[in-house]
């Protein structure tokens, strides 16, 4: 499913509404947007409403599979969604929020020019890694969107949705993905993904899901190629030391084998994706 740049309309990804939709998908739910609204309690209207934006967010976050045929939706849980709904149905854990954030920002495919599932988020956190200053203004972000989409009417509202969701308690504020600058008025600073070991299994799931998306036929790949093509470490905001600590943990857990004798390290996956997904919450106390 290809999402339009403005798929969110003006709506934020409210965790409560995502939970309602994912619970609905768990039951194999479907229908048109009005029927889904009646069955889930997610508000909608004739020409707008939250049902379809919440479907799009849940899909881009990797929680559901979704298809639409003439206005009728068919929804089901993804493998990740099945784990999340069992362990953290209401998306309260920071581990969950960081994982769905990383997936929301991921690249859609390996075609050029690079594009994200939720392309405005990909623009900010992947492309913006190299094109935005460390402390950036909303106007800086809007310039990137303008270059990408042209002078469309929704750029101001879209930039607001992307930034504001990380400061709303009902959405992603707990994860602290973005913080406001104390020095530059109106400035935002992207935070690196937490390096606490309790988050490491979620990042393992992230790596395996990206591998399945882009390199499903490969059992091993150059770490450099993986990082450059997926933008994974750019989105995570990690330096070489953070990457090395996590990779060492991955090897110790038996998730990866690393060959460092061929120039760029070669990573070899050793487990099934499902086993890695099942371990997402294994390090939480």
Coordinates of C-alpha atoms in Angstrom, one line a residue:
X1 CA 0.0 0.0 0.0
X2 CA 1.4 3.4 -1.0
X3 CA 0.5 6.2 1.3
X4 CA 0.1 9.8 0.0
X5 CA 2.4 12.3 1.7
X6 CA -0.5 13.9 3.5
X7 CA -2.1 10.6 4.6
X8 CA -2.4 11.8 8.2
X9 CA -4.6 14.8 7.1
X10 CA -4.4 16.9 10.3
X11 CA -4.6 14.0 12.7
X12 CA -2.0 12.8 15.2
X13 CA -1.4 9.1 15.9
X14 CA -3.3 8.8 19.1
X15 CA -2.1 5.7 21.0
X16 CA -5.6 5.0 22.3
X17 CA -7.1 5.0 18.8
X18 CA -4.2 2.9 17.4
X19 CA -4.9 0.4 20.2
X20 CA -8.6 0.3 19.3
X21 CA -7.8 -0.3 15.6
X22 CA -5.1 -3.0 16.3
X23 CA -7.6 -4.8 18.6
X24 CA -10.1 -4.6 15.8
X25 CA -7.6 -6.0 13.3
X26 CA -6.8 -8.8 15.8
X27 CA -10.3 -10.1 15.2
X28 CA -9.9 -9.9 11.5
X29 CA -12.0 -6.8 11.3
X30 CA -13.0 -4.9 8.1
X31 CA -15.6 -2.8 6.5
X32 CA -15.9 0.7 5.1
X33 CA -14.7 3.6 7.3
X34 CA -18.1 4.3 8.8
X35 CA -18.6 0.6 9.7
X36 CA -15.1 0.6 11.3
X37 CA -15.9 3.7 13.2
X38 CA -19.1 2.2 14.6
X39 CA -17.3 -1.0 15.6
X40 CA -14.2 0.6 17.2
X41 CA -15.4 4.0 18.4
X42 CA -12.8 5.8 16.3
X43 CA -14.6 9.0 15.0
X44 CA -15.1 9.6 11.3
X45 CA -17.2 11.7 8.9
X46 CA -18.3 11.8 5.3
X47 CA -15.2 13.3 3.8
X48 CA -12.7 13.3 6.6
X49 CA -12.3 11.6 10.0
X50 CA -9.8 9.6 12.0
X51 CA -10.4 6.1 10.9
X52 CA -8.4 6.0 7.7
X53 CA -5.5 8.1 9.1
X54 CA -5.2 5.7 12.0
X55 CA -5.3 2.8 9.6
X56 CA -2.4 4.4 7.7
X57 CA -0.4 5.1 10.8
X58 CA -0.9 1.6 12.1
X59 CA 0.2 0.2 8.7
X60 CA 3.3 2.4 8.5
X61 CA 4.2 1.5 12.0
X62 CA 4.2 -2.2 11.0
X63 CA 1.4 -3.2 13.4
X64 CA -1.2 -4.2 10.8
X65 CA -1.6 -5.4 7.2
X66 CA -4.2 -3.5 5.3
X67 CA -5.9 -3.5 1.9
X68 CA -8.7 -1.5 0.5
X69 CA -11.1 -2.6 -2.3
X70 CA -13.6 0.1 -3.4
X71 CA -13.7 1.7 0.0
X72 CA -13.9 -1.5 2.0
X73 CA -11.0 -2.2 4.3
X74 CA -9.6 -5.6 5.2
X75 CA -7.3 -5.5 8.3
X76 CA -5.2 -8.1 10.0
X77 CA -2.4 -8.1 12.5
X78 CA 1.2 -8.2 11.3
X79 CA 3.5 -10.6 13.2
X80 CA 4.8 -7.5 15.1
X81 CA 1.3 -6.4 15.9
X82 CA 0.5 -9.8 17.4
X83 CA 3.5 -9.5 19.8
X84 CA 2.7 -5.8 20.7
X85 CA -1.0 -6.5 21.3
X86 CA -0.1 -9.3 23.7
X87 CA 2.6 -7.5 25.6
X88 CA 1.7 -3.8 25.3
X89 CA -1.8 -3.4 23.9
X90 CA -2.1 0.3 24.8
X91 CA 1.4 1.2 23.6
X92 CA 2.6 2.5 26.9
X93 CA 6.1 1.2 26.9
X94 CA 8.9 3.4 25.6
X95 CA 10.4 0.3 23.9
X96 CA 7.2 0.0 21.9
X97 CA 7.1 3.7 21.0
X98 CA 10.7 3.7 19.8
X99 CA 10.2 0.6 17.7
X100 CA 7.0 1.9 16.0
X101 CA 8.7 5.3 15.5
X102 CA 11.7 3.7 13.7
X103 CA 9.4 1.7 11.5
X104 CA 7.3 4.8 10.7
X105 CA 10.4 6.4 9.4
X106 CA 11.7 3.5 7.4
X107 CA 12.4 3.4 3.7
X108 CA 9.6 1.9 1.6
X109 CA 11.8 0.1 -0.9
X110 CA 15.2 0.2 -2.6
X111 CA 14.1 2.2 -5.6
X112 CA 15.6 5.6 -6.2
X113 CA 15.0 8.3 -5.3
X114 CA 14.5 7.0 -1.7
X115 CA 11.0 7.3 -0.3
X116 CA 9.5 6.3 3.0
X117 CA 6.3 4.5 3.9
X118 CA 5.4 7.6 5.8
X119 CA 7.5 9.9 3.6
X120 CA 7.4 13.1 5.6
X121 CA 8.8 11.2 8.6
X122 CA 11.5 9.6 6.4
X123 CA 12.3 13.1 5.1
X124 CA 12.9 14.4 8.6
X125 CA 14.6 11.5 10.3
X126 CA 16.5 9.8 7.4
X127 CA 17.1 12.4 4.7
X128 CA 17.1 15.2 7.3
X129 CA 20.0 13.5 9.1
X130 CA 22.3 14.8 6.4
X131 CA 20.4 18.0 5.4
X132 CA 19.2 19.6 8.7
X133 CA 21.3 21.3 11.3
X134 CA 21.6 19.6 14.7
X135 CA 19.1 22.2 16.1
X136 CA 16.5 22.8 13.3
X137 CA 13.5 25.0 13.0
X138 CA 10.1 24.0 11.7
X139 CA 10.8 26.3 8.7
X140 CA 13.9 24.2 7.9
X141 CA 11.8 21.1 7.9
X142 CA 9.2 22.7 5.7
X143 CA 11.9 23.7 3.2
X144 CA 12.8 20.0 2.8
X145 CA 9.1 19.2 2.3
X146 CA 8.8 22.0 -0.3
X147 CA 11.7 20.6 -2.2
X148 CA 10.1 17.1 -2.1
X149 CA 6.5 17.9 -2.9
X150 CA 6.4 21.3 -4.4
X151 CA 4.3 24.2 -3.1
X152 CA 1.3 22.2 -2.0
X153 CA -1.4 23.5 0.4
X154 CA -0.8 21.0 3.1
X155 CA 2.9 21.5 3.9
X156 CA 2.3 23.7 6.9
X157 CA -0.2 21.3 8.5
X158 CA 1.9 18.2 7.6
X159 CA 5.1 19.6 9.3
X160 CA 2.9 20.4 12.3
X161 CA 1.6 16.8 12.5
X162 CA 5.1 15.3 12.2
X163 CA 6.6 17.5 14.9
X164 CA 3.7 17.9 17.3
X165 CA 3.1 14.1 17.7
X166 CA 6.4 13.8 19.6
X167 CA 5.2 16.3 22.2
X168 CA 1.7 15.1 22.8
X169 CA 1.3 12.8 25.8
X170 CA -1.5 10.9 24.0
X171 CA 0.9 10.1 21.1
X172 CA 4.7 9.8 21.4
X173 CA 5.9 12.3 24.0
X174 CA 7.0 9.6 26.4
X175 CA 9.6 8.4 23.9
X176 CA 11.4 11.8 23.8
X177 CA 12.3 11.4 20.2
X178 CA 12.4 15.2 19.8
X179 CA 13.2 17.8 22.4
X180 CA 12.9 21.6 22.2
X181 CA 16.1 23.6 22.3
X182 CA 16.8 25.7 25.4
X183 CA 19.2 27.9 23.3
X184 CA 17.5 28.4 19.9
X185 CA 14.0 29.7 20.1
X186 CA 11.6 27.4 18.3
X187 CA 14.4 24.9 17.7
X188 CA 14.0 21.1 17.8
X189 CA 16.7 18.5 18.4
X190 CA 16.5 14.9 17.4
X191 CA 17.5 12.5 20.1
X192 CA 19.4 9.3 19.4
X193 CA 17.6 6.0 20.1
X194 CA 18.2 5.0 23.7
X195 CA 21.2 2.8 24.3
X196 CA 19.8 1.1 27.4
X197 CA 20.1 -2.6 27.0
X198 CA 16.3 -3.0 27.6
X199 CA 15.8 -1.5 24.2
X200 CA 18.3 -3.7 22.4
X201 CA 15.8 -6.5 21.6
X202 CA 13.4 -4.0 19.9
X203 CA 16.3 -2.8 17.7
X204 CA 17.0 -6.5 16.9
X205 CA 13.4 -6.8 15.7
X206 CA 13.9 -3.6 13.7
X207 CA 16.9 -5.0 11.9
X208 CA 15.2 -8.3 11.2
X209 CA 12.1 -6.6 9.8
X210 CA 14.2 -4.3 7.6
X211 CA 16.1 -7.4 6.4
X212 CA 12.8 -9.1 5.5
X213 CA 11.7 -6.0 3.7
X214 CA 14.8 -5.5 1.5
X215 CA 17.0 -8.5 1.6
X216 CA 14.7 -11.5 2.1
X217 CA 16.8 -13.7 -0.3
X218 CA 20.0 -12.9 1.5
X219 CA 21.3 -14.6 4.7
X220 CA 24.3 -12.3 4.9
X221 CA 25.1 -8.8 3.9
X222 CA 27.7 -6.1 4.3
X223 CA 26.9 -4.0 7.3
X224 CA 27.8 -0.9 5.4
X225 CA 25.4 -1.8 2.5
X226 CA 22.6 -2.6 5.0
X227 CA 23.1 0.7 6.8
X228 CA 23.3 2.8 3.6
X229 CA 20.4 1.3 1.9
X230 CA 18.0 1.2 4.9
X231 CA 19.1 4.4 6.6
X232 CA 18.7 2.5 9.8
X233 CA 21.5 4.1 11.8
X234 CA 20.7 7.5 10.4
X235 CA 17.2 7.2 11.7
X236 CA 18.4 5.9 15.0
X237 CA 20.9 8.7 15.3
X238 CA 23.7 6.4 16.5
X239 CA 27.4 6.9 16.4
X240 CA 29.9 4.1 15.7
X241 CA 30.3 3.3 19.4
X242 CA 26.6 2.9 20.0
X243 CA 26.4 0.6 17.0
X244 CA 29.3 -1.5 18.1
X245 CA 27.9 -2.0 21.6
X246 CA 24.6 -3.1 20.2
X247 CA 26.1 -5.5 17.6
X248 CA 28.2 -7.1 20.3
X249 CA 25.0 -7.7 22.3
X250 CA 23.4 -9.2 19.1
X251 CA 26.3 -11.6 18.7
X252 CA 26.2 -12.6 22.4
X253 CA 22.5 -13.3 22.1
X254 CA 23.0 -15.5 19.0
X255 CA 21.0 -13.2 16.7
X256 CA 23.9 -12.3 14.4
X257 CA 27.3 -13.6 13.4
X258 CA 29.8 -10.9 12.2
X259 CA 32.7 -11.6 9.8
X260 CA 35.2 -8.7 10.3
X261 CA 38.0 -10.1 8.1
X262 CA 36.7 -9.0 4.7
X263 CA 36.9 -5.2 4.9
X264 CA 33.5 -3.9 5.8
X265 CA 31.9 -6.3 8.4
X266 CA 29.6 -8.9 7.0
X267 CA 26.5 -9.7 9.2
X268 CA 24.9 -13.1 9.1
X269 CA 21.4 -13.6 10.5
X270 CA 21.1 -16.7 12.7
X271 CA 17.5 -16.7 13.9
X272 CA 13.9 -16.5 12.5
X273 CA 12.2 -13.2 12.5
X274 CA 9.4 -14.6 14.7
X275 CA 11.8 -15.6 17.5
X276 CA 13.4 -12.1 17.4
X277 CA 10.0 -10.5 17.6
X278 CA 9.0 -12.7 20.5
X279 CA 12.0 -11.4 22.4
X280 CA 11.2 -7.7 22.0
X281 CA 10.2 -7.3 25.7
X282 CA 12.6 -9.8 27.1
X283 CA 15.0 -7.3 28.7
X284 CA 12.4 -5.3 30.5
X285 CA 12.5 -5.5 34.3

